[in-house]
Amino acid sequence: MRESEEPRVGGKEYHIACAPGDVAPYVLLPGDPDRTARISSTWDEVRFRASHREYVTHTGRYKGVELSCTSTGIGGPSISVALEELFRVGAHTFIRVGTTGAIQPDIEVGDLIISSGAVRLDGASKTYVDESYPAFADLEVTTALIEAAEALGVKYHVGVTASADSFYTGQGRPGYNGYQPSRSAESLVDLKRAGILNFEMEAATLFVVARLYGGRAGAITAVIAQRETGEFKPDAGVDDEIRVADEAIKILHEWDTLKSKRGKTHFFPSLLTSSPPRGNLTPLILFPTDLRVPHGKA
Ligand code: URA
């Protein structure tokens, strides 16, 4: 596409209505436009930037770190548009702050889920790259989310999420008047058997697009639905996940500063000690990994 064909209006990106300088490099991504103000109300400084369609952007400061929050709307197509335009105005690190339905019995409403990867049941990411390309979260963003969740003492799970393009039939829920294709119910059973933790609608597209464009992305979601028991509480865990996401941005910023001081491209645990090991020393701390085994019973 020629530069002149890029969809900008008055120097701003068409959908998010932001220009370079409006958005910080670190961006929180809720789906719900109303959640932008809820998130930015936890910061020390807030500046309204834009509101256009489902995309509401605030920029501000949390514990000395400049950050932004842009709502993405629901689903892969909508978050892919947000990402395209956020990259164009200078963002590089993204944390989805969303809600989810748990499909494993040991996960309770109000718990938080940090996605280490996502099953690509979306359509948008397929327009970017072949389906065999993995949707996996950035290791630094994921580790920062775990670090923040530990520091705040909230209950969280780490594992693989399924990102669907539909809240109802795409997540094994009957549609209007009980309509449900057979594969809808079967897919839920199969995903549960494979140890997938939860259903939501944006993580896969986020992980794929951010990775292709050289950015970093992670996702934390609050469990508002427990699909086994049928429990549903639309706001459960949301305040906790906002606190974790804010803190994770602060942690990532600290790690990024340390990396640049030490001339390193990647974060590794012993970077936090005053003299990181050189050569072949075994690191003293292991990265948290997902030790969950697939559940035999579904
Ligand atoms: N969001 C989803 O996509 N699914 C749920 O069950 C709850 C929130």
PDB file of C-alpha atoms and ligand atoms in Angstrom:
ATOM      1  CA  MET A   1       0.000   0.000   0.000  1.00  0.00           C
ATOM      2  CA  ARG A   2       1.319   3.463  -0.876  1.00  0.00           C
ATOM      3  CA  GLU A   3       1.837   5.882   2.033  1.00  0.00           C
ATOM      4  CA  SER A   4      -0.952   8.082   0.639  1.00  0.00           C
ATOM      5  CA  GLU A   5      -3.368   5.119   0.889  1.00  0.00           C
ATOM      6  CA  GLU A   6      -2.795   4.632   4.646  1.00  0.00           C
ATOM      7  CA  PRO A   7      -6.085   5.300   6.412  1.00  0.00           C
ATOM      8  CA  ARG A   8      -5.286   8.419   8.459  1.00  0.00           C
ATOM      9  CA  VAL A   9      -7.534  11.339   9.281  1.00  0.00           C
ATOM     10  CA  GLY A  10      -5.926  14.672  10.199  1.00  0.00           C
ATOM     11  CA  GLY A  11      -2.596  12.922  10.878  1.00  0.00           C
ATOM     12  CA  LYS A  12      -4.230  10.389  13.226  1.00  0.00           C
ATOM     13  CA  GLU A  13      -4.731   6.659  12.721  1.00  0.00           C
ATOM     14  CA  TYR A  14      -8.270   6.168  11.437  1.00  0.00           C
ATOM     15  CA  HIS A  15      -9.718   3.797  14.067  1.00  0.00           C
ATOM     16  CA  ILE A  16      -7.854   4.604  17.279  1.00  0.00           C
ATOM     17  CA  ALA A  17      -7.711   8.351  16.445  1.00  0.00           C
ATOM     18  CA  CYS A  18      -4.173   8.667  17.836  1.00  0.00           C
ATOM     19  CA  ALA A  19      -0.948  10.050  16.361  1.00  0.00           C
ATOM     20  CA  PRO A  20       2.704   9.387  17.292  1.00  0.00           C
ATOM     21  CA  GLY A  21       3.293  10.870  20.756  1.00  0.00           C
ATOM     22  CA  ASP A  22      -0.246  10.131  21.984  1.00  0.00           C
ATOM     23  CA  VAL A  23       0.504   6.575  23.107  1.00  0.00           C
ATOM     24  CA  ALA A  24       3.263   5.198  25.371  1.00  0.00           C
ATOM     25  CA  PRO A  25       5.377   2.170  24.327  1.00  0.00           C
ATOM     26  CA  TYR A  26       3.685   0.053  27.075  1.00  0.00           C
ATOM     27  CA  VAL A  27      -0.053  -0.437  26.498  1.00  0.00           C
ATOM     28  CA  LEU A  28      -2.790  -2.196  28.482  1.00  0.00           C
ATOM     29  CA  LEU A  29      -5.557  -3.650  26.288  1.00  0.00           C
ATOM     30  CA  PRO A  30      -8.994  -4.255  27.838  1.00  0.00           C
ATOM     31  CA  GLY A  31     -11.804  -5.294  25.470  1.00  0.00           C
ATOM     32  CA  ASP A  32     -14.464  -3.098  27.079  1.00  0.00           C
ATOM     33  CA  PRO A  33     -14.190   0.666  26.278  1.00  0.00           C
ATOM     34  CA  ASP A  34     -15.547   1.524  29.764  1.00  0.00           C
ATOM     35  CA  ARG A  35     -12.668  -0.357  31.344  1.00  0.00           C
ATOM     36  CA  THR A  36     -10.122   2.171  30.010  1.00  0.00           C
ATOM     37  CA  ALA A  37     -11.237   4.770  32.588  1.00  0.00           C
ATOM     38  CA  ARG A  38     -11.426   2.111  35.303  1.00  0.00           C
ATOM     39  CA  ILE A  39      -7.822   1.094  34.600  1.00  0.00           C
ATOM     40  CA  SER A  40      -6.433   4.621  34.270  1.00  0.00           C
ATOM     41  CA  SER A  41      -8.139   5.633  37.554  1.00  0.00           C
ATOM     42  CA  THR A  42      -5.553   3.406  39.297  1.00  0.00           C
ATOM     43  CA  TRP A  43      -2.643   5.451  37.863  1.00  0.00           C
ATOM     44  CA  ASP A  44      -0.946   8.527  39.358  1.00  0.00           C
ATOM     45  CA  GLU A  45      -1.542  10.717  36.266  1.00  0.00           C
ATOM     46  CA  VAL A  46      -4.060  10.349  33.421  1.00  0.00           C
ATOM     47  CA  ARG A  47      -4.520  12.198  30.096  1.00  0.00           C
ATOM     48  CA  PHE A  48      -7.515  11.431  27.876  1.00  0.00           C
ATOM     49  CA  ARG A  49      -6.273  10.802  24.324  1.00  0.00           C
ATOM     50  CA  ALA A  50      -9.079   9.593  22.078  1.00  0.00           C
ATOM     51  CA  SER A  51     -12.433   7.860  21.795  1.00  0.00           C
ATOM     52  CA  HIS A  52     -13.547   6.535  18.428  1.00  0.00           C
ATOM     53  CA  ARG A  53     -15.805   3.500  17.915  1.00  0.00           C
ATOM     54  CA  GLU A  54     -14.698   0.788  20.410  1.00  0.00           C
ATOM     55  CA  TYR A  55     -11.224   2.303  20.826  1.00  0.00           C
ATOM     56  CA  VAL A  56     -10.800   4.517  23.918  1.00  0.00           C
ATOM     57  CA  THR A  57      -7.246   5.577  24.784  1.00  0.00           C
ATOM     58  CA  HIS A  58      -5.832   7.136  27.960  1.00  0.00           C
ATOM     59  CA  THR A  59      -2.123   7.803  28.590  1.00  0.00           C
ATOM     60  CA  GLY A  60      -0.545   8.487  31.962  1.00  0.00           C
ATOM     61  CA  ARG A  61       1.934   7.444  34.598  1.00  0.00           C
ATOM     62  CA  TYR A  62       1.971   4.557  37.086  1.00  0.00           C
ATOM     63  CA  LYS A  63       4.737   4.587  39.725  1.00  0.00           C
ATOM     64  CA  GLY A  64       6.872   6.752  37.447  1.00  0.00           C
ATOM     65  CA  VAL A  65       6.331   4.683  34.264  1.00  0.00           C
ATOM     66  CA  GLU A  66       4.608   6.221  31.234  1.00  0.00           C
ATOM     67  CA  LEU A  67       1.901   3.857  29.951  1.00  0.00           C
ATOM     68  CA  SER A  68      -1.318   3.820  27.915  1.00  0.00           C
ATOM     69  CA  CYS A  69      -4.556   1.916  27.879  1.00  0.00           C
ATOM     70  CA  THR A  70      -6.523   1.332  24.654  1.00  0.00           C
ATOM     71  CA  SER A  71      -9.736  -0.692  24.559  1.00  0.00           C
ATOM     72  CA  THR A  72      -9.844  -3.189  21.693  1.00  0.00           C
ATOM     73  CA  GLY A  73     -13.503  -4.160  21.414  1.00  0.00           C
ATOM     74  CA  ILE A  74     -14.437  -7.827  21.157  1.00  0.00           C
ATOM     75  CA  GLY A  75     -12.652 -10.425  19.047  1.00  0.00           C
ATOM     76  CA  GLY A  76      -9.735 -10.931  16.684  1.00  0.00           C
ATOM     77  CA  PRO A  77     -10.730  -8.500  13.906  1.00  0.00           C
ATOM     78  CA  SER A  78     -11.170  -5.665  16.362  1.00  0.00           C
ATOM     79  CA  ILE A  79      -7.942  -6.237  18.318  1.00  0.00           C
ATOM     80  CA  SER A  80      -5.959  -6.666  15.075  1.00  0.00           C
ATOM     81  CA  VAL A  81      -7.034  -3.170  13.972  1.00  0.00           C
ATOM     82  CA  ALA A  82      -5.983  -1.736  17.346  1.00  0.00           C
ATOM     83  CA  LEU A  83      -2.585  -3.447  17.113  1.00  0.00           C
ATOM     84  CA  GLU A  84      -1.928  -2.311  13.533  1.00  0.00           C
ATOM     85  CA  GLU A  85      -2.495   1.301  14.516  1.00  0.00           C
ATOM     86  CA  LEU A  86      -0.823   1.148  17.956  1.00  0.00           C
ATOM     87  CA  PHE A  87       2.370  -0.164  16.335  1.00  0.00           C
ATOM     88  CA  ARG A  88       2.227   2.715  13.828  1.00  0.00           C
ATOM     89  CA  VAL A  89       2.158   5.286  16.656  1.00  0.00           C
ATOM     90  CA  GLY A  90       5.092   3.712  18.519  1.00  0.00           C
ATOM     91  CA  ALA A  91       3.756   1.081  20.965  1.00  0.00           C
ATOM     92  CA  HIS A  92       5.767  -2.131  21.417  1.00  0.00           C
ATOM     93  CA  THR A  93       4.632  -3.947  24.585  1.00  0.00           C
ATOM     94  CA  PHE A  94       1.052  -5.083  25.185  1.00  0.00           C
ATOM     95  CA  ILE A  95      -0.876  -6.719  28.016  1.00  0.00           C
ATOM     96  CA  ARG A  96      -4.433  -7.830  27.389  1.00  0.00           C
ATOM     97  CA  VAL A  97      -6.553  -7.203  30.507  1.00  0.00           C
ATOM     98  CA  GLY A  98      -9.732  -9.153  29.834  1.00  0.00           C
ATOM     99  CA  THR A  99     -12.378 -11.531  31.107  1.00  0.00           C
ATOM    100  CA  THR A 100     -12.747 -15.229  30.477  1.00  0.00           C
ATOM    101  CA  GLY A 101     -14.662 -18.463  31.021  1.00  0.00           C
ATOM    102  CA  ALA A 102     -12.771 -21.304  32.751  1.00  0.00           C
ATOM    103  CA  ILE A 103     -13.236 -24.838  31.423  1.00  0.00           C
ATOM    104  CA  GLN A 104     -11.151 -26.695  34.049  1.00  0.00           C
ATOM    105  CA  PRO A 105     -12.921 -27.664  37.301  1.00  0.00           C
ATOM    106  CA  ASP A 106     -10.175 -26.436  39.657  1.00  0.00           C
ATOM    107  CA  ILE A 107     -10.379 -22.819  38.425  1.00  0.00           C
ATOM    108  CA  GLU A 108     -12.825 -20.636  40.372  1.00  0.00           C
ATOM    109  CA  VAL A 109     -14.767 -17.525  39.448  1.00  0.00           C
ATOM    110  CA  GLY A 110     -12.638 -14.539  40.528  1.00  0.00           C
ATOM    111  CA  ASP A 111      -9.309 -16.337  39.846  1.00  0.00           C
ATOM    112  CA  LEU A 112      -6.912 -14.888  37.271  1.00  0.00           C
ATOM    113  CA  ILE A 113      -5.472 -16.681  34.237  1.00  0.00           C
ATOM    114  CA  ILE A 114      -2.140 -15.735  32.672  1.00  0.00           C
ATOM    115  CA  SER A 115      -2.034 -17.175  29.143  1.00  0.00           C
ATOM    116  CA  SER A 116       1.258 -18.742  28.100  1.00  0.00           C
ATOM    117  CA  GLY A 117      -0.160 -19.459  24.647  1.00  0.00           C
ATOM    118  CA  ALA A 118      -3.436 -19.639  22.755  1.00  0.00           C
ATOM    119  CA  VAL A 119      -5.216 -22.117  20.496  1.00  0.00           C
ATOM    120  CA  ARG A 120      -5.909 -20.213  17.280  1.00  0.00           C
ATOM    121  CA  LEU A 121      -9.657 -20.613  16.865  1.00  0.00           C
ATOM    122  CA  ASP A 122      -9.853 -17.037  15.568  1.00  0.00           C
ATOM    123  CA  GLY A 123     -10.074 -16.011  11.922  1.00  0.00           C
ATOM    124  CA  ALA A 124      -8.087 -12.751  12.017  1.00  0.00           C
ATOM    125  CA  SER A 125      -4.656 -14.270  12.742  1.00  0.00           C
ATOM    126  CA  LYS A 126      -5.095 -16.582   9.730  1.00  0.00           C
ATOM    127  CA  THR A 127      -5.090 -13.543   7.464  1.00  0.00           C
ATOM    128  CA  TYR A 128      -1.569 -12.777   8.772  1.00  0.00           C
ATOM    129  CA  VAL A 129       0.208 -16.130   8.727  1.00  0.00           C
ATOM    130  CA  ASP A 130      -0.342 -19.850   8.225  1.00  0.00           C
ATOM    131  CA  GLU A 131      -2.308 -21.684  10.943  1.00  0.00           C
ATOM    132  CA  SER A 132       0.752 -23.749  11.862  1.00  0.00           C
ATOM    133  CA  TYR A 133       2.454 -20.608  13.230  1.00  0.00           C
ATOM    134  CA  PRO A 134       2.180 -20.754  17.047  1.00  0.00           C
ATOM    135  CA  ALA A 135       0.345 -18.162  19.135  1.00  0.00           C
ATOM    136  CA  PHE A 136       2.580 -17.851  22.176  1.00  0.00           C
ATOM    137  CA  ALA A 137       2.930 -15.104  24.754  1.00  0.00           C
ATOM    138  CA  ASP A 138       6.170 -13.196  25.228  1.00  0.00           C
ATOM    139  CA  LEU A 139       8.268 -14.798  27.980  1.00  0.00           C
ATOM    140  CA  GLU A 140       9.237 -11.477  29.614  1.00  0.00           C
ATOM    141  CA  VAL A 141       5.668 -10.169  29.700  1.00  0.00           C
ATOM    142  CA  THR A 142       4.408 -13.495  31.058  1.00  0.00           C
ATOM    143  CA  THR A 143       7.128 -13.652  33.708  1.00  0.00           C
ATOM    144  CA  ALA A 144       6.403 -10.038  34.742  1.00  0.00           C
ATOM    145  CA  LEU A 145       2.693 -10.913  35.116  1.00  0.00           C
ATOM    146  CA  ILE A 146       3.573 -13.910  37.306  1.00  0.00           C
ATOM    147  CA  GLU A 147       5.978 -11.791  39.372  1.00  0.00           C
ATOM    148  CA  ALA A 148       3.270  -9.131  39.875  1.00  0.00           C
ATOM    149  CA  ALA A 149       0.592 -11.697  40.766  1.00  0.00           C
ATOM    150  CA  GLU A 150       2.919 -13.264  43.349  1.00  0.00           C
ATOM    151  CA  ALA A 151       3.829  -9.863  44.820  1.00  0.00           C
ATOM    152  CA  LEU A 152       0.150  -8.936  45.155  1.00  0.00           C
ATOM    153  CA  GLY A 153      -0.829 -12.336  46.566  1.00  0.00           C
ATOM    154  CA  VAL A 154      -3.700 -12.983  44.143  1.00  0.00           C
ATOM    155  CA  LYS A 155      -4.798 -16.434  42.992  1.00  0.00           C
ATOM    156  CA  TYR A 156      -3.690 -17.137  39.424  1.00  0.00           C
ATOM    157  CA  HIS A 157      -3.176 -19.982  36.955  1.00  0.00           C
ATOM    158  CA  VAL A 158      -0.745 -20.146  34.023  1.00  0.00           C
ATOM    159  CA  GLY A 159      -1.484 -22.165  30.906  1.00  0.00           C
ATOM    160  CA  VAL A 160      -2.921 -22.351  27.419  1.00  0.00           C
ATOM    161  CA  THR A 161      -6.086 -20.474  26.457  1.00  0.00           C
ATOM    162  CA  ALA A 162      -8.476 -21.049  23.544  1.00  0.00           C
ATOM    163  CA  SER A 163      -9.326 -17.870  21.622  1.00  0.00           C
ATOM    164  CA  ALA A 164     -12.621 -18.222  19.770  1.00  0.00           C
ATOM    165  CA  ASP A 165     -14.395 -15.941  17.322  1.00  0.00           C
ATOM    166  CA  SER A 166     -17.749 -16.443  18.980  1.00  0.00           C
ATOM    167  CA  PHE A 167     -18.942 -16.175  22.589  1.00  0.00           C
ATOM    168  CA  TYR A 168     -21.756 -18.705  22.048  1.00  0.00           C
ATOM    169  CA  THR A 169     -21.381 -21.555  19.541  1.00  0.00           C
ATOM    170  CA  GLY A 170     -17.607 -20.980  19.276  1.00  0.00           C
ATOM    171  CA  GLN A 171     -17.243 -21.612  23.030  1.00  0.00           C
ATOM    172  CA  GLY A 172     -19.553 -24.636  23.263  1.00  0.00           C
ATOM    173  CA  ARG A 173     -22.596 -22.593  24.371  1.00  0.00           C
ATOM    174  CA  PRO A 174     -25.913 -23.221  22.657  1.00  0.00           C
ATOM    175  CA  GLY A 175     -27.035 -20.332  20.463  1.00  0.00           C
ATOM    176  CA  TYR A 176     -30.513 -18.776  20.212  1.00  0.00           C
ATOM    177  CA  ASN A 177     -33.327 -21.298  20.683  1.00  0.00           C
ATOM    178  CA  GLY A 178     -30.781 -23.993  21.567  1.00  0.00           C
ATOM    179  CA  TYR A 179     -29.118 -24.026  18.157  1.00  0.00           C
ATOM    180  CA  GLN A 180     -25.774 -25.804  18.382  1.00  0.00           C
ATOM    181  CA  PRO A 181     -23.783 -27.595  15.699  1.00  0.00           C
ATOM    182  CA  SER A 182     -22.353 -30.903  16.958  1.00  0.00           C
ATOM    183  CA  ARG A 183     -18.753 -29.703  16.659  1.00  0.00           C
ATOM    184  CA  SER A 184     -19.470 -26.819  19.080  1.00  0.00           C
ATOM    185  CA  ALA A 185     -20.092 -29.110  22.069  1.00  0.00           C
ATOM    186  CA  GLU A 186     -17.392 -31.585  20.974  1.00  0.00           C
ATOM    187  CA  SER A 187     -14.782 -28.854  20.706  1.00  0.00           C
ATOM    188  CA  LEU A 188     -15.283 -27.851  24.354  1.00  0.00           C
ATOM    189  CA  VAL A 189     -14.845 -31.448  25.510  1.00  0.00           C
ATOM    190  CA  ASP A 190     -11.710 -31.912  23.388  1.00  0.00           C
ATOM    191  CA  LEU A 191     -10.093 -28.665  24.572  1.00  0.00           C
ATOM    192  CA  LYS A 192     -10.821 -29.531  28.194  1.00  0.00           C
ATOM    193  CA  ARG A 193      -9.292 -32.970  27.728  1.00  0.00           C
ATOM    194  CA  ALA A 194      -6.182 -31.342  26.227  1.00  0.00           C
ATOM    195  CA  GLY A 195      -5.723 -29.273  29.400  1.00  0.00           C
ATOM    196  CA  ILE A 196      -6.768 -25.917  27.935  1.00  0.00           C
ATOM    197  CA  LEU A 197      -7.683 -23.612  30.824  1.00  0.00           C
ATOM    198  CA  ASN A 198     -10.175 -21.176  29.394  1.00  0.00           C
ATOM    199  CA  PHE A 199     -12.044 -19.538  26.552  1.00  0.00           C
ATOM    200  CA  GLU A 200     -11.739 -15.894  25.563  1.00  0.00           C
ATOM    201  CA  MET A 201     -11.713 -14.038  22.260  1.00  0.00           C
ATOM    202  CA  GLU A 202      -8.552 -11.990  21.648  1.00  0.00           C
ATOM    203  CA  ALA A 203      -5.320 -13.562  22.958  1.00  0.00           C
ATOM    204  CA  ALA A 204      -4.432 -15.644  19.863  1.00  0.00           C
ATOM    205  CA  THR A 205      -4.700 -12.700  17.481  1.00  0.00           C
ATOM    206  CA  LEU A 206      -2.759 -10.519  19.920  1.00  0.00           C
ATOM    207  CA  PHE A 207       0.084 -13.031  20.322  1.00  0.00           C
ATOM    208  CA  VAL A 208       0.433 -13.699  16.582  1.00  0.00           C
ATOM    209  CA  VAL A 209       0.266 -10.092  15.369  1.00  0.00           C
ATOM    210  CA  ALA A 210       2.519  -8.727  18.126  1.00  0.00           C
ATOM    211  CA  ARG A 211       5.110 -11.439  17.430  1.00  0.00           C
ATOM    212  CA  LEU A 212       5.053 -10.860  13.648  1.00  0.00           C
ATOM    213  CA  TYR A 213       5.614  -7.122  14.156  1.00  0.00           C
ATOM    214  CA  GLY A 214       8.509  -7.558  16.608  1.00  0.00           C
ATOM    215  CA  GLY A 215       6.565  -6.506  19.710  1.00  0.00           C
ATOM    216  CA  ARG A 216       5.893  -8.263  23.014  1.00  0.00           C
ATOM    217  CA  ALA A 217       2.490  -9.381  24.243  1.00  0.00           C
ATOM    218  CA  GLY A 218       0.997 -11.172  27.224  1.00  0.00           C
ATOM    219  CA  ALA A 219      -2.508 -11.665  28.554  1.00  0.00           C
ATOM    220  CA  ILE A 220      -4.188 -11.771  31.929  1.00  0.00           C
ATOM    221  CA  THR A 221      -7.892 -12.462  32.256  1.00  0.00           C
ATOM    222  CA  ALA A 222     -10.309 -12.535  35.183  1.00  0.00           C
ATOM    223  CA  VAL A 223     -12.505 -15.634  35.396  1.00  0.00           C
ATOM    224  CA  ILE A 224     -16.110 -14.407  35.276  1.00  0.00           C
ATOM    225  CA  ALA A 225     -17.628 -17.713  34.118  1.00  0.00           C
ATOM    226  CA  GLN A 226     -17.060 -21.299  35.303  1.00  0.00           C
ATOM    227  CA  ARG A 227     -18.357 -23.428  32.476  1.00  0.00           C
ATOM    228  CA  GLU A 228     -18.626 -26.629  34.496  1.00  0.00           C
ATOM    229  CA  THR A 229     -20.757 -25.222  37.318  1.00  0.00           C
ATOM    230  CA  GLY A 230     -22.506 -22.552  35.239  1.00  0.00           C
ATOM    231  CA  GLU A 231     -21.516 -19.831  37.734  1.00  0.00           C
ATOM    232  CA  PHE A 232     -21.304 -16.357  36.147  1.00  0.00           C
ATOM    233  CA  LYS A 233     -20.212 -13.117  37.901  1.00  0.00           C
ATOM    234  CA  PRO A 234     -19.497 -10.376  35.326  1.00  0.00           C
ATOM    235  CA  ASP A 235     -17.062  -8.331  37.468  1.00  0.00           C
ATOM    236  CA  ALA A 236     -15.262 -11.030  39.494  1.00  0.00           C
ATOM    237  CA  GLY A 237     -11.487 -10.595  39.675  1.00  0.00           C
ATOM    238  CA  VAL A 238     -11.386  -7.494  37.464  1.00  0.00           C
ATOM    239  CA  ASP A 239      -9.923  -5.156  40.129  1.00  0.00           C
ATOM    240  CA  ASP A 240      -7.236  -7.762  40.908  1.00  0.00           C
ATOM    241  CA  GLU A 241      -6.203  -8.204  37.282  1.00  0.00           C
ATOM    242  CA  ILE A 242      -5.927  -4.424  36.827  1.00  0.00           C
ATOM    243  CA  ARG A 243      -3.550  -4.203  39.821  1.00  0.00           C
ATOM    244  CA  VAL A 244      -1.482  -7.091  38.436  1.00  0.00           C
ATOM    245  CA  ALA A 245      -1.312  -5.567  34.937  1.00  0.00           C
ATOM    246  CA  ASP A 246      -0.220  -2.125  36.258  1.00  0.00           C
ATOM    247  CA  GLU A 247       2.510  -3.741  38.380  1.00  0.00           C
ATOM    248  CA  ALA A 248       3.641  -5.953  35.486  1.00  0.00           C
ATOM    249  CA  ILE A 249       4.221  -2.834  33.360  1.00  0.00           C
ATOM    250  CA  LYS A 250       6.315  -1.322  36.167  1.00  0.00           C
ATOM    251  CA  ILE A 251       8.329  -4.552  36.439  1.00  0.00           C
ATOM    252  CA  LEU A 252       8.846  -4.778  32.658  1.00  0.00           C
ATOM    253  CA  HIS A 253      10.052  -1.192  32.592  1.00  0.00           C
ATOM    254  CA  GLU A 254      12.565  -1.984  35.371  1.00  0.00           C
ATOM    255  CA  TRP A 255      13.786  -5.065  33.512  1.00  0.00           C
ATOM    256  CA  ASP A 256      14.039  -3.128  30.224  1.00  0.00           C
ATOM    257  CA  THR A 257      16.117  -0.428  31.947  1.00  0.00           C
ATOM    258  CA  LEU A 258      18.390  -3.097  33.425  1.00  0.00           C
ATOM    259  CA  LYS A 259      18.758  -4.825  30.053  1.00  0.00           C
ATOM    260  CA  SER A 260      19.775  -1.630  28.340  1.00  0.00           C
ATOM    261  CA  LYS A 261      22.258  -0.731  31.150  1.00  0.00           C
ATOM    262  CA  ARG A 262      23.879  -4.158  30.845  1.00  0.00           C
ATOM    263  CA  GLY A 263      23.740  -4.241  27.027  1.00  0.00           C
ATOM    264  CA  LYS A 264      21.448  -7.311  26.970  1.00  0.00           C
ATOM    265  CA  THR A 265      18.653  -8.091  24.520  1.00  0.00           C
ATOM    266  CA  HIS A 266      16.815 -10.560  26.740  1.00  0.00           C
ATOM    267  CA  PHE A 267      15.816 -10.650  30.385  1.00  0.00           C
ATOM    268  CA  PHE A 268      17.154 -13.594  32.411  1.00  0.00           C
ATOM    269  CA  PRO A 269      16.789 -14.109  36.186  1.00  0.00           C
ATOM    270  CA  SER A 270      20.401 -13.573  37.222  1.00  0.00           C
ATOM    271  CA  LEU A 271      20.308 -10.143  35.538  1.00  0.00           C
ATOM    272  CA  LEU A 272      18.612  -9.085  38.784  1.00  0.00           C
ATOM    273  CA  THR A 273      21.687  -9.888  40.855  1.00  0.00           C
ATOM    274  CA  SER A 274      24.442  -7.259  41.047  1.00  0.00           C
ATOM    275  CA  SER A 275      26.911  -9.285  39.004  1.00  0.00           C
ATOM    276  CA  PRO A 276      25.253 -11.590  36.466  1.00  0.00           C
ATOM    277  CA  PRO A 277      27.123 -14.822  35.668  1.00  0.00           C
ATOM    278  CA  ARG A 278      29.313 -14.896  32.593  1.00  0.00           C
ATOM    279  CA  GLY A 279      30.032 -18.011  30.551  1.00  0.00           C
ATOM    280  CA  ASN A 280      28.516 -21.373  31.398  1.00  0.00           C
ATOM    281  CA  LEU A 281      27.315 -20.941  34.972  1.00  0.00           C
ATOM    282  CA  THR A 282      23.964 -22.526  35.746  1.00  0.00           C
ATOM    283  CA  PRO A 283      21.416 -19.821  36.646  1.00  0.00           C
ATOM    284  CA  LEU A 284      20.415 -19.960  40.316  1.00  0.00           C
ATOM    285  CA  ILE A 285      16.741 -19.284  39.711  1.00  0.00           C
ATOM    286  CA  LEU A 286      14.623 -21.206  37.237  1.00  0.00           C
ATOM    287  CA  PHE A 287      11.996 -19.509  35.108  1.00  0.00           C
ATOM    288  CA  PRO A 288       8.472 -20.366  36.223  1.00  0.00           C
ATOM    289  CA  THR A 289       7.117 -22.906  33.756  1.00  0.00           C
ATOM    290  CA  ASP A 290       3.695 -24.365  33.266  1.00  0.00           C
ATOM    291  CA  LEU A 291       3.855 -27.741  34.982  1.00  0.00           C
ATOM    292  CA  ARG A 292       0.194 -28.533  34.412  1.00  0.00           C
ATOM    293  CA  VAL A 293      -0.446 -31.954  32.860  1.00  0.00           C
ATOM    294  CA  PRO A 294      -3.420 -32.468  30.570  1.00  0.00           C
ATOM    295  CA  HIS A 295      -6.495 -33.652  32.465  1.00  0.00           C
ATOM    296  CA  GLY A 296      -7.387 -37.246  31.682  1.00  0.00           C
ATOM    297  CA  LYS A 297     -11.094 -36.776  32.420  1.00  0.00           C
ATOM    298  CA  ALA A 298     -13.214 -34.224  30.671  1.00  0.00           C
TER     299      ALA A 298
HETATM  300  N1  URA B   1     -15.350 -13.953  27.804  1.00  0.00           N
HETATM  301  C1  URA B   1     -15.451 -14.999  26.966  1.00  0.00           C
HETATM  302  O1  URA B   1     -15.033 -14.937  25.805  1.00  0.00           O
HETATM  303  N2  URA B   1     -16.035 -16.127  27.432  1.00  0.00           N
HETATM  304  C2  URA B   1     -16.538 -16.244  28.682  1.00  0.00           C
HETATM  305  O2  URA B   1     -17.083 -17.291  29.017  1.00  0.00           O
HETATM  306  C3  URA B   1     -16.426 -15.135  29.536  1.00  0.00           C
HETATM  307  C4  URA B   1     -15.818 -13.987  29.075  1.00  0.00           C
END
